PDB file of N, CA and C in Angstrom:
ATOM      1  N   MET A  26     -10.871  -7.572  -6.576  1.00 75.00           N
ATOM      2  CA  MET A  26     -11.087  -6.540  -7.260  1.00 75.00           C
ATOM      3  C   MET A  26      -9.889  -6.464  -7.970  1.00 75.00           C
ATOM      4  N   LYS A  27     -10.002  -5.929  -8.465  1.00 77.00           N
ATOM      5  CA  LYS A  27      -8.639  -6.373  -9.941  1.00 77.00           C
ATOM      6  C   LYS A  27      -7.703  -5.228 -10.266  1.00 77.00           C
ATOM      7  N   ASP A  28      -6.689  -5.723  -9.390  1.00 76.00           N
ATOM      8  CA  ASP A  28      -5.322  -5.122 -10.059  1.00 76.00           C
ATOM      9  C   ASP A  28      -5.674  -3.848 -10.498  1.00 76.00           C
ATOM     10  N   GLU A  29      -6.095  -3.358 -11.763  1.00 81.00           N
ATOM     11  CA  GLU A  29      -6.335  -2.376 -12.721  1.00 81.00           C
ATOM     12  C   GLU A  29      -7.637  -1.244 -12.118  1.00 81.00           C
ATOM     13  N   ARG A  30      -8.550  -1.627 -11.518  1.00 85.00           N
ATOM     14  CA  ARG A  30      -9.767  -0.963 -11.107  1.00 85.00           C
ATOM     15  C   ARG A  30      -8.816  -0.280  -9.669  1.00 85.00           C
ATOM     16  N   LEU A  31      -8.178  -1.176  -8.603  1.00 82.00           N
ATOM     17  CA  LEU A  31      -8.009  -0.422  -7.549  1.00 82.00           C
ATOM     18  C   LEU A  31      -6.260   1.006  -7.849  1.00 82.00           C
ATOM     19  N   ASN A  32      -6.334   0.495  -8.799  1.00 80.00           N
ATOM     20  CA  ASN A  32      -4.457   1.054  -9.340  1.00 80.00           C
ATOM     21  C   ASN A  32      -5.657   2.324  -9.747  1.00 80.00           C
ATOM     22  N   LEU A  33      -6.195   2.925 -10.273  1.00 85.00           N
ATOM     23  CA  LEU A  33      -7.139   3.518 -10.536  1.00 85.00           C
ATOM     24  C   LEU A  33      -8.292   4.356 -10.213  1.00 85.00           C
ATOM     25  N   ALA A  34      -8.582   3.754  -8.684  1.00 88.00           N
ATOM     26  CA  ALA A  34      -9.516   4.404  -7.522  1.00 88.00           C
ATOM     27  C   ALA A  34      -8.527   5.465  -6.739  1.00 88.00           C
ATOM     28  N   PHE A  35      -6.816   4.591  -6.533  1.00 84.00           N
ATOM     29  CA  PHE A  35      -5.711   5.398  -5.882  1.00 84.00           C
ATOM     30  C   PHE A  35      -5.498   6.301  -7.190  1.00 84.00           C
ATOM     31  N   GLU A  36      -5.093   6.313  -8.236  1.00 85.00           N
ATOM     32  CA  GLU A  36      -5.163   7.654  -8.934  1.00 85.00           C
ATOM     33  C   GLU A  36      -5.842   8.183  -9.010  1.00 85.00           C
ATOM     34  N   ASN A  37      -7.331   7.999  -8.405  1.00 89.00           N
ATOM     35  CA  ASN A  37      -8.591   9.145  -8.858  1.00 89.00           C
ATOM     36  C   ASN A  37      -8.972   9.491  -7.362  1.00 89.00           C
ATOM     37  N   GLY A  38      -8.189   9.089  -6.238  1.00 88.00           N
ATOM     38  CA  GLY A  38      -7.916   9.532  -4.912  1.00 88.00           C
ATOM     39  C   GLY A  38      -9.108   9.770  -4.310  1.00 88.00           C
ATOM     40  N   THR A  39      -9.750   7.425  -4.815  1.00 91.00           N
ATOM     41  CA  THR A  39     -11.111   7.686  -4.421  1.00 91.00           C
ATOM     42  C   THR A  39     -10.931   6.443  -3.307  1.00 91.00           C
ATOM     43  N   ILE A  40      -9.717   5.959  -3.043  1.00 88.00           N
ATOM     44  CA  ILE A  40      -9.485   4.981  -1.592  1.00 88.00           C
ATOM     45  C   ILE A  40      -9.810   5.921  -0.171  1.00 88.00           C
ATOM     46  N   GLN A  41     -10.179   5.786   0.783  1.00 89.00           N
ATOM     47  CA  GLN A  41     -10.515   6.539   1.683  1.00 89.00           C
ATOM     48  C   GLN A  41     -10.147   4.741   3.448  1.00 89.00           C
ATOM     49  N   PHE A  42      -9.225   6.357   3.814  1.00 90.00           N
ATOM     50  CA  PHE A  42      -8.130   4.706   5.235  1.00 90.00           C
ATOM     51  C   PHE A  42      -9.376   5.558   6.054  1.00 90.00           C
ATOM     52  N   GLU A  43      -9.452   5.036   7.220  1.00 92.00           N
ATOM     53  CA  GLU A  43     -10.262   5.969   8.088  1.00 92.00           C
ATOM     54  C   GLU A  43      -9.548   5.315   9.423  1.00 92.00           C
ATOM     55  N   ARG A  44      -8.832   6.039  10.778  1.00 92.00           N
ATOM     56  CA  ARG A  44      -7.937   6.163  11.340  1.00 92.00           C
ATOM     57  C   ARG A  44      -8.443   6.324  12.414  1.00 92.00           C
ATOM     58  N   PRO A  45      -8.028   5.801  13.689  1.00 92.00           N
ATOM     59  CA  PRO A  45      -8.245   5.568  15.141  1.00 92.00           C
ATOM     60  C   PRO A  45      -8.036   7.189  15.230  1.00 92.00           C
ATOM     61  N   THR A  46      -8.956   7.716  16.326  1.00 93.00           N
ATOM     62  CA  THR A  46      -8.530   9.047  16.833  1.00 93.00           C
ATOM     63  C   THR A  46      -9.020   9.070  18.067  1.00 93.00           C
ATOM     64  N   ASP A  47      -8.071   9.841  19.093  1.00 92.00           N
ATOM     65  CA  ASP A  47      -8.639  10.738  20.719  1.00 92.00           C
ATOM     66  C   ASP A  47      -9.819  10.818  21.290  1.00 92.00           C
ATOM     67  N   ASP A  48      -9.485  11.244  22.035  1.00 93.00           N
ATOM     68  CA  ASP A  48     -10.705  12.127  22.771  1.00 93.00           C
ATOM     69  C   ASP A  48     -11.722  13.588  22.621  1.00 93.00           C
ATOM     70  N   GLN A  49     -10.115  14.423  21.480  1.00 94.00           N
ATOM     71  CA  GLN A  49     -10.591  14.984  20.918  1.00 94.00           C
ATOM     72  C   GLN A  49     -10.633  15.368  19.733  1.00 94.00           C
ATOM     73  N   GLY A  50     -10.600  14.233  19.285  1.00 93.00           N
ATOM     74  CA  GLY A  50     -11.097  14.081  17.867  1.00 93.00           C
ATOM     75  C   GLY A  50      -9.445  14.201  16.241  1.00 93.00           C
ATOM     76  N   GLN A  51      -8.487  13.559  17.391  1.00 95.00           N
ATOM     77  CA  GLN A  51      -7.445  14.499  17.174  1.00 95.00           C
ATOM     78  C   GLN A  51      -6.680  12.494  16.507  1.00 95.00           C
ATOM     79  N   ILE A  52      -6.039  12.858  15.385  1.00 94.00           N
ATOM     80  CA  ILE A  52      -5.282  11.369  15.047  1.00 94.00           C
ATOM     81  C   ILE A  52      -4.843  11.142  16.047  1.00 94.00           C
ATOM     82  N   ASP A  53      -4.765   9.373  16.801  1.00 94.00           N
ATOM     83  CA  ASP A  53      -3.874   8.888  17.927  1.00 94.00           C
ATOM     84  C   ASP A  53      -2.754   8.159  17.277  1.00 94.00           C
ATOM     85  N   ASP A  54      -1.585   8.975  17.059  1.00 90.00           N
ATOM     86  CA  ASP A  54      -0.749   7.739  16.254  1.00 90.00           C
ATOM     87  C   ASP A  54      -0.180   6.701  17.056  1.00 90.00           C
ATOM     88  N   SER A  55      -0.502   6.763  18.386  1.00 92.00           N
ATOM     89  CA  SER A  55      -0.056   5.106  19.350  1.00 92.00           C
ATOM     90  C   SER A  55      -0.508   4.349  18.083  1.00 92.00           C
ATOM     91  N   TYR A  56      -1.441   4.124  17.767  1.00 93.00           N
ATOM     92  CA  TYR A  56      -1.405   2.360  17.256  1.00 93.00           C
ATOM     93  C   TYR A  56      -0.169   2.786  15.618  1.00 93.00           C
ATOM     94  N   PHE A  57      -0.250   0.479  16.262  1.00 93.00           N
ATOM     95  CA  PHE A  57       0.167   0.129  14.524  1.00 93.00           C
ATOM     96  C   PHE A  57      -0.475   0.229  13.741  1.00 93.00           C
ATOM     97  N   ASN A  58       0.398   0.819  12.223  1.00 92.00           N
ATOM     98  CA  ASN A  58      -0.699   0.524  11.369  1.00 92.00           C
ATOM     99  C   ASN A  58      -0.504  -0.839  10.345  1.00 92.00           C
ATOM    100  N   ILE A  59      -1.576  -1.387  10.198  1.00 91.00           N
ATOM    101  CA  ILE A  59      -0.557  -2.355   8.516  1.00 91.00           C
ATOM    102  C   ILE A  59      -1.574  -2.296   7.523  1.00 91.00           C
ATOM    103  N   LEU A  60      -1.097  -2.717   5.968  1.00 87.00           N
ATOM    104  CA  LEU A  60      -2.176  -2.137   5.549  1.00 87.00           C
ATOM    105  C   LEU A  60      -2.085  -3.754   4.575  1.00 87.00           C
ATOM    106  N   VAL A  61      -2.937  -4.307   4.051  1.00 87.00           N
ATOM    107  CA  VAL A  61      -2.452  -5.975   3.715  1.00 87.00           C
ATOM    108  C   VAL A  61      -3.134  -5.934   2.081  1.00 87.00           C
ATOM    109  N   LEU A  62      -2.118  -5.834   0.939  1.00 82.00           N
ATOM    110  CA  LEU A  62      -2.943  -6.429  -0.030  1.00 82.00           C
ATOM    111  C   LEU A  62      -2.492  -7.639  -0.938  1.00 82.00           C
ATOM    112  N   HIS A  63      -3.396  -7.764  -1.478  1.00 73.00           N
ATOM    113  CA  HIS A  63      -3.270  -8.789  -2.517  1.00 73.00           C
ATOM    114  C   HIS A  63      -3.496  -8.259  -3.876  1.00 73.00           C
ATOM    115  N   GLN A  64      -1.962  -7.662  -4.415  1.00 69.00           N
ATOM    116  CA  GLN A  64      -2.578  -7.507  -5.634  1.00 69.00           C
ATOM    117  C   GLN A  64      -1.082  -6.902  -5.656  1.00 69.00           C
ATOM    118  N   ASN A  65      -1.335  -7.634  -7.328  1.00 63.00           N
ATOM    119  CA  ASN A  65       0.501  -7.482  -7.881  1.00 63.00           C
ATOM    120  C   ASN A  65       1.031  -6.342  -7.190  1.00 63.00           C
ATOM    121  N   LYS A  66       2.315  -6.568  -6.969  1.00 62.00           N
ATOM    122  CA  LYS A  66       3.282  -5.232  -6.969  1.00 62.00           C
ATOM    123  C   LYS A  66       4.100  -4.453  -8.276  1.00 62.00           C
ATOM    124  N   PHE A  67       4.016  -2.845  -8.332  1.00 54.00           N
ATOM    125  CA  PHE A  67       5.122  -2.941  -8.893  1.00 54.00           C
ATOM    126  C   PHE A  67       6.787  -3.073  -9.017  1.00 54.00           C
ATOM    127  N   LYS A  68       6.658  -4.217 -10.091  1.00 57.00           N
ATOM    128  CA  LYS A  68       8.873  -4.263  -9.838  1.00 57.00           C
ATOM    129  C   LYS A  68       9.430  -2.863 -10.938  1.00 57.00           C
ATOM    130  N   GLY A  69       8.937  -2.371 -11.352  1.00 56.00           N
ATOM    131  CA  GLY A  69       9.496  -1.976 -12.804  1.00 56.00           C
ATOM    132  C   GLY A  69       9.389  -2.239 -13.872  1.00 56.00           C
ATOM    133  N   HIS A  70       9.195  -1.606 -14.636  1.00 53.00           N
ATOM    134  CA  HIS A  70       9.444  -1.455 -16.526  1.00 53.00           C
ATOM    135  C   HIS A  70       9.941  -2.817 -16.522  1.00 53.00           C
ATOM    136  N   MET A  71       9.404  -3.982 -17.563  1.00 54.00           N
ATOM    137  CA  MET A  71       9.575  -5.160 -18.028  1.00 54.00           C
ATOM    138  C   MET A  71      10.372  -5.697 -17.147  1.00 54.00           C
ATOM    139  N   VAL A  72       9.952  -5.719 -15.670  1.00 51.00           N
ATOM    140  CA  VAL A  72      10.012  -6.717 -14.414  1.00 51.00           C
ATOM    141  C   VAL A  72       8.783  -6.861 -13.746  1.00 51.00           C
ATOM    142  N   GLY A  73       7.444  -7.469 -14.619  1.00 53.00           N
ATOM    143  CA  GLY A  73       6.519  -8.188 -13.628  1.00 53.00           C
ATOM    144  C   GLY A  73       5.092  -7.262 -14.341  1.00 53.00           C
ATOM    145  N   ALA A  74       4.162  -7.350 -13.814  1.00 53.00           N
ATOM    146  CA  ALA A  74       2.682  -6.194 -14.346  1.00 53.00           C
ATOM    147  C   ALA A  74       3.300  -5.465 -14.328  1.00 53.00           C
ATOM    148  N   SER A  75       2.453  -4.482 -15.315  1.00 56.00           N
ATOM    149  CA  SER A  75       3.092  -2.964 -15.629  1.00 56.00           C
ATOM    150  C   SER A  75       2.040  -2.188 -14.676  1.00 56.00           C
ATOM    151  N   HIS A  76       2.669  -0.654 -14.222  1.00 59.00           N
ATOM    152  CA  HIS A  76       1.914  -0.220 -13.245  1.00 59.00           C
ATOM    153  C   HIS A  76       0.246   0.106 -13.571  1.00 59.00           C
ATOM    154  N   ARG A  77      -0.044  -0.487 -14.762  1.00 66.00           N
ATOM    155  CA  ARG A  77      -1.341  -0.076 -14.874  1.00 66.00           C
ATOM    156  C   ARG A  77      -2.219  -1.090 -14.012  1.00 66.00           C
ATOM    157  N   ASN A  78      -0.931  -2.959 -14.089  1.00 70.00           N
ATOM    158  CA  ASN A  78      -2.381  -4.270 -13.654  1.00 70.00           C
ATOM    159  C   ASN A  78      -1.387  -4.389 -12.245  1.00 70.00           C
ATOM    160  N   SER A  79      -0.836  -3.586 -11.624  1.00 71.00           N
ATOM    161  CA  SER A  79      -0.177  -3.153 -10.603  1.00 71.00           C
ATOM    162  C   SER A  79       0.091  -2.589  -9.591  1.00 71.00           C
ATOM    163  N   ILE A  80       0.022  -2.255  -8.260  1.00 75.00           N
ATOM    164  CA  ILE A  80       0.148  -1.393  -6.780  1.00 75.00           C
ATOM    165  C   ILE A  80       1.188  -0.715  -6.721  1.00 75.00           C
ATOM    166  N   LEU A  81       2.156   0.832  -7.254  1.00 77.00           N
ATOM    167  CA  LEU A  81       2.798   1.736  -7.362  1.00 77.00           C
ATOM    168  C   LEU A  81       2.772   1.333  -5.590  1.00 77.00           C
ATOM    169  N   ALA A  82       3.852   1.475  -4.909  1.00 78.00           N
ATOM    170  CA  ALA A  82       4.114   1.656  -3.251  1.00 78.00           C
ATOM    171  C   ALA A  82       4.213   2.701  -3.101  1.00 78.00           C
ATOM    172  N   SER A  83       4.877   3.582  -3.480  1.00 81.00           N
ATOM    173  CA  SER A  83       4.226   4.818  -3.495  1.00 81.00           C
ATOM    174  C   SER A  83       2.422   5.244  -3.428  1.00 81.00           C
ATOM    175  N   ARG A  84       1.843   4.573  -3.579  1.00 82.00           N
ATOM    176  CA  ARG A  84       0.680   4.788  -3.318  1.00 82.00           C
ATOM    177  C   ARG A  84       0.107   4.474  -2.205  1.00 82.00           C
ATOM    178  N   VAL A  85       0.652   4.128  -1.237  1.00 84.00           N
ATOM    179  CA  VAL A  85       0.582   3.130  -0.197  1.00 84.00           C
ATOM    180  C   VAL A  85       1.264   4.187   0.928  1.00 84.00           C
ATOM    181  N   PRO A  86      -0.159   4.993   1.759  1.00 89.00           N
ATOM    182  CA  PRO A  86       0.269   6.280   3.023  1.00 89.00           C
ATOM    183  C   PRO A  86       1.516   6.077   3.390  1.00 89.00           C
ATOM    184  N   SER A  87       2.395   7.557   4.055  1.00 88.00           N
ATOM    185  CA  SER A  87       3.270   7.221   5.379  1.00 88.00           C
ATOM    186  C   SER A  87       2.807   6.771   6.357  1.00 88.00           C
ATOM    187  N   TRP A  88       1.639   7.062   6.487  1.00 91.00           N
ATOM    188  CA  TRP A  88       1.010   7.047   8.109  1.00 91.00           C
ATOM    189  C   TRP A  88       0.947   5.465   8.443  1.00 91.00           C
ATOM    190  N   PHE A  89       1.103   4.236   7.506  1.00 90.00           N
ATOM    191  CA  PHE A  89       1.003   2.956   7.403  1.00 90.00           C
ATOM    192  C   PHE A  89       2.605   2.214   8.179  1.00 90.00           C
ATOM    193  N   ASN A  90       3.001   1.722   9.467  1.00 88.00           N
ATOM    194  CA  ASN A  90       4.235   1.384   9.533  1.00 88.00           C
ATOM    195  C   ASN A  90       4.305   0.108   8.330  1.00 88.00           C
ATOM    196  N   LEU A  91       4.444  -0.685   8.095  1.00 87.00           N
ATOM    197  CA  LEU A  91       3.902  -1.856   7.669  1.00 87.00           C
ATOM    198  C   LEU A  91       2.876  -2.218   6.575  1.00 87.00           C
ATOM    199  N   CYS A  92       2.837  -2.547   5.822  1.00 83.00           N
ATOM    200  CA  CYS A  92       2.575  -2.856   4.682  1.00 83.00           C
ATOM    201  C   CYS A  92       2.739  -5.127   3.889  1.00 83.00           C
ATOM    202  N   ILE A  93       1.805  -5.592   3.887  1.00 81.00           N
ATOM    203  CA  ILE A  93       1.712  -6.788   3.325  1.00 81.00           C
ATOM    204  C   ILE A  93       1.465  -7.159   1.889  1.00 81.00           C
ATOM    205  N   TRP A  94       2.187  -7.395   1.441  1.00 77.00           N
ATOM    206  CA  TRP A  94       1.846  -7.973   0.301  1.00 77.00           C
ATOM    207  C   TRP A  94       1.842  -9.083   0.199  1.00 77.00           C
ATOM    208  N   GLY A  95       0.459  -8.790   0.162  1.00 73.00           N
ATOM    209  CA  GLY A  95      -0.072 -11.865  -0.074  1.00 73.00           C
ATOM    210  C   GLY A  95       0.229 -11.693  -1.891  1.00 73.00           C
ATOM    211  N   HIS A  96       0.086 -11.493  -2.653  1.00 62.00           N
ATOM    212  CA  HIS A  96       0.289 -11.373  -4.514  1.00 62.00           C
ATOM    213  C   HIS A  96       1.454 -12.191  -4.929  1.00 62.00           C
ATOM    214  N   GLU A  97       2.459 -11.542  -3.744  1.00 61.00           N
ATOM    215  CA  GLU A  97       3.474 -12.094  -4.402  1.00 61.00           C
ATOM    216  C   GLU A  97       4.635 -13.465  -4.567  1.00 61.00           C
ATOM    217  N   HIS A  98       4.560 -13.837  -5.530  1.00 62.00           N
ATOM    218  CA  HIS A  98       4.723 -15.612  -5.821  1.00 62.00           C
ATOM    219  C   HIS A  98       6.466 -15.977  -5.890  1.00 62.00           C
ATOM    220  N   GLU A  99       6.895 -14.888  -5.291  1.00 65.00           N
ATOM    221  CA  GLU A  99       8.882 -14.818  -4.989  1.00 65.00           C
ATOM    222  C   GLU A  99       8.787 -15.110  -3.179  1.00 65.00           C
ATOM    223  N   SER A 100       9.592 -15.432  -2.864  1.00 64.00           N
ATOM    224  CA  SER A 100       9.816 -15.017  -1.636  1.00 64.00           C
ATOM    225  C   SER A 100      11.007 -14.014  -1.099  1.00 64.00           C
ATOM    226  N   ILE A 101      10.419 -13.466  -0.276  1.00 65.00           N
ATOM    227  CA  ILE A 101      10.997 -12.284   0.045  1.00 65.00           C
ATOM    228  C   ILE A 101      11.591 -12.056   1.951  1.00 65.00           C
ATOM    229  N   PRO A 102      12.343 -12.535   2.027  1.00 66.00           N
ATOM    230  CA  PRO A 102      11.996 -13.167   3.576  1.00 66.00           C
ATOM    231  C   PRO A 102      12.592 -11.602   4.626  1.00 66.00           C
ATOM    232  N   GLY A 103      13.042 -10.282   4.357  1.00 70.00           N
ATOM    233  CA  GLY A 103      13.127  -9.292   5.457  1.00 70.00           C
ATOM    234  C   GLY A 103      12.319  -8.609   4.766  1.00 70.00           C
ATOM    235  N   LEU A 104      12.420  -7.508   5.332  1.00 69.00           N
ATOM    236  CA  LEU A 104      11.448  -5.972   4.973  1.00 69.00           C
ATOM    237  C   LEU A 104      12.237  -5.582   3.830  1.00 69.00           C
ATOM    238  N   GLU A 105      11.746  -4.457   3.004  1.00 72.00           N
ATOM    239  CA  GLU A 105      12.196  -3.524   2.113  1.00 72.00           C
ATOM    240  C   GLU A 105      11.495  -1.986   2.587  1.00 72.00           C
ATOM    241  N   THR A 106      11.225  -1.721   2.326  1.00 76.00           N
ATOM    242  CA  THR A 106      11.374   0.463   2.938  1.00 76.00           C
ATOM    243  C   THR A 106      11.629   0.990   1.742  1.00 76.00           C
ATOM    244  N   CYS A 107       9.794   1.268   1.628  1.00 72.00           N
ATOM    245  CA  CYS A 107       9.964   2.040   0.246  1.00 72.00           C
ATOM    246  C   CYS A 107      10.824   3.000   0.305  1.00 72.00           C
ATOM    247  N   GLU A 108      11.063   3.979  -0.238  1.00 71.00           N
ATOM    248  CA  GLU A 108      12.404   5.481  -0.137  1.00 71.00           C
ATOM    249  C   GLU A 108      11.451   6.474  -0.337  1.00 71.00           C
ATOM    250  N   GLU A 109      10.474   6.602  -1.128  1.00 68.00           N
ATOM    251  CA  GLU A 109       9.675   7.437  -1.035  1.00 68.00           C
ATOM    252  C   GLU A 109       8.069   7.547   0.066  1.00 68.00           C
ATOM    253  N   THR A 110       8.227   6.801   1.375  1.00 71.00           N
ATOM    254  CA  THR A 110       7.385   7.490   1.952  1.00 71.00           C
ATOM    255  C   THR A 110       8.164   6.753   3.165  1.00 71.00           C
ATOM    256  N   GLY A 111       8.479   5.826   2.987  1.00 75.00           N
ATOM    257  CA  GLY A 111       9.048   5.169   4.641  1.00 75.00           C
ATOM    258  C   GLY A 111       9.183   3.999   5.074  1.00 75.00           C
ATOM    259  N   VAL A 112       7.961   4.025   4.282  1.00 75.00           N
ATOM    260  CA  VAL A 112       6.692   2.685   5.184  1.00 75.00           C
ATOM    261  C   VAL A 112       7.627   1.039   4.814  1.00 75.00           C
ATOM    262  N   ASP A 113       7.471   0.007   5.340  1.00 73.00           N
ATOM    263  CA  ASP A 113       8.602  -1.099   5.486  1.00 73.00           C
ATOM    264  C   ASP A 113       7.478  -1.910   4.692  1.00 73.00           C
ATOM    265  N   PHE A 114       7.806  -2.523   4.073  1.00 69.00           N
ATOM    266  CA  PHE A 114       7.014  -3.555   3.187  1.00 69.00           C
ATOM    267  C   PHE A 114       7.487  -5.079   3.915  1.00 69.00           C
ATOM    268  N   LEU A 115       6.599  -5.703   3.439  1.00 58.00           N
ATOM    269  CA  LEU A 115       6.849  -7.199   3.756  1.00 58.00           C
ATOM    270  C   LEU A 115       6.095  -8.844   3.253  1.00 58.00           C
TER     271      LEU A 115
END
């Protein structure tokens, strides 16, 4: 899926994630949740792909423990934390 289309899906709220539940049907928070994206990551205005041609880190739900961005061309050897959601990005 192209970055623009996925970004629009996030904006429109059409992205749905399924999470494991326990025997009572409640969300089971004992799982470690990883999201792997092969899209452009928004780096700010005039620094890379526009916000329409990339995915904003703030779009990743805060219940993910780790998000791995697989389309990045630069080497970032450590974790970054999104201040808005608290999700760690690699």
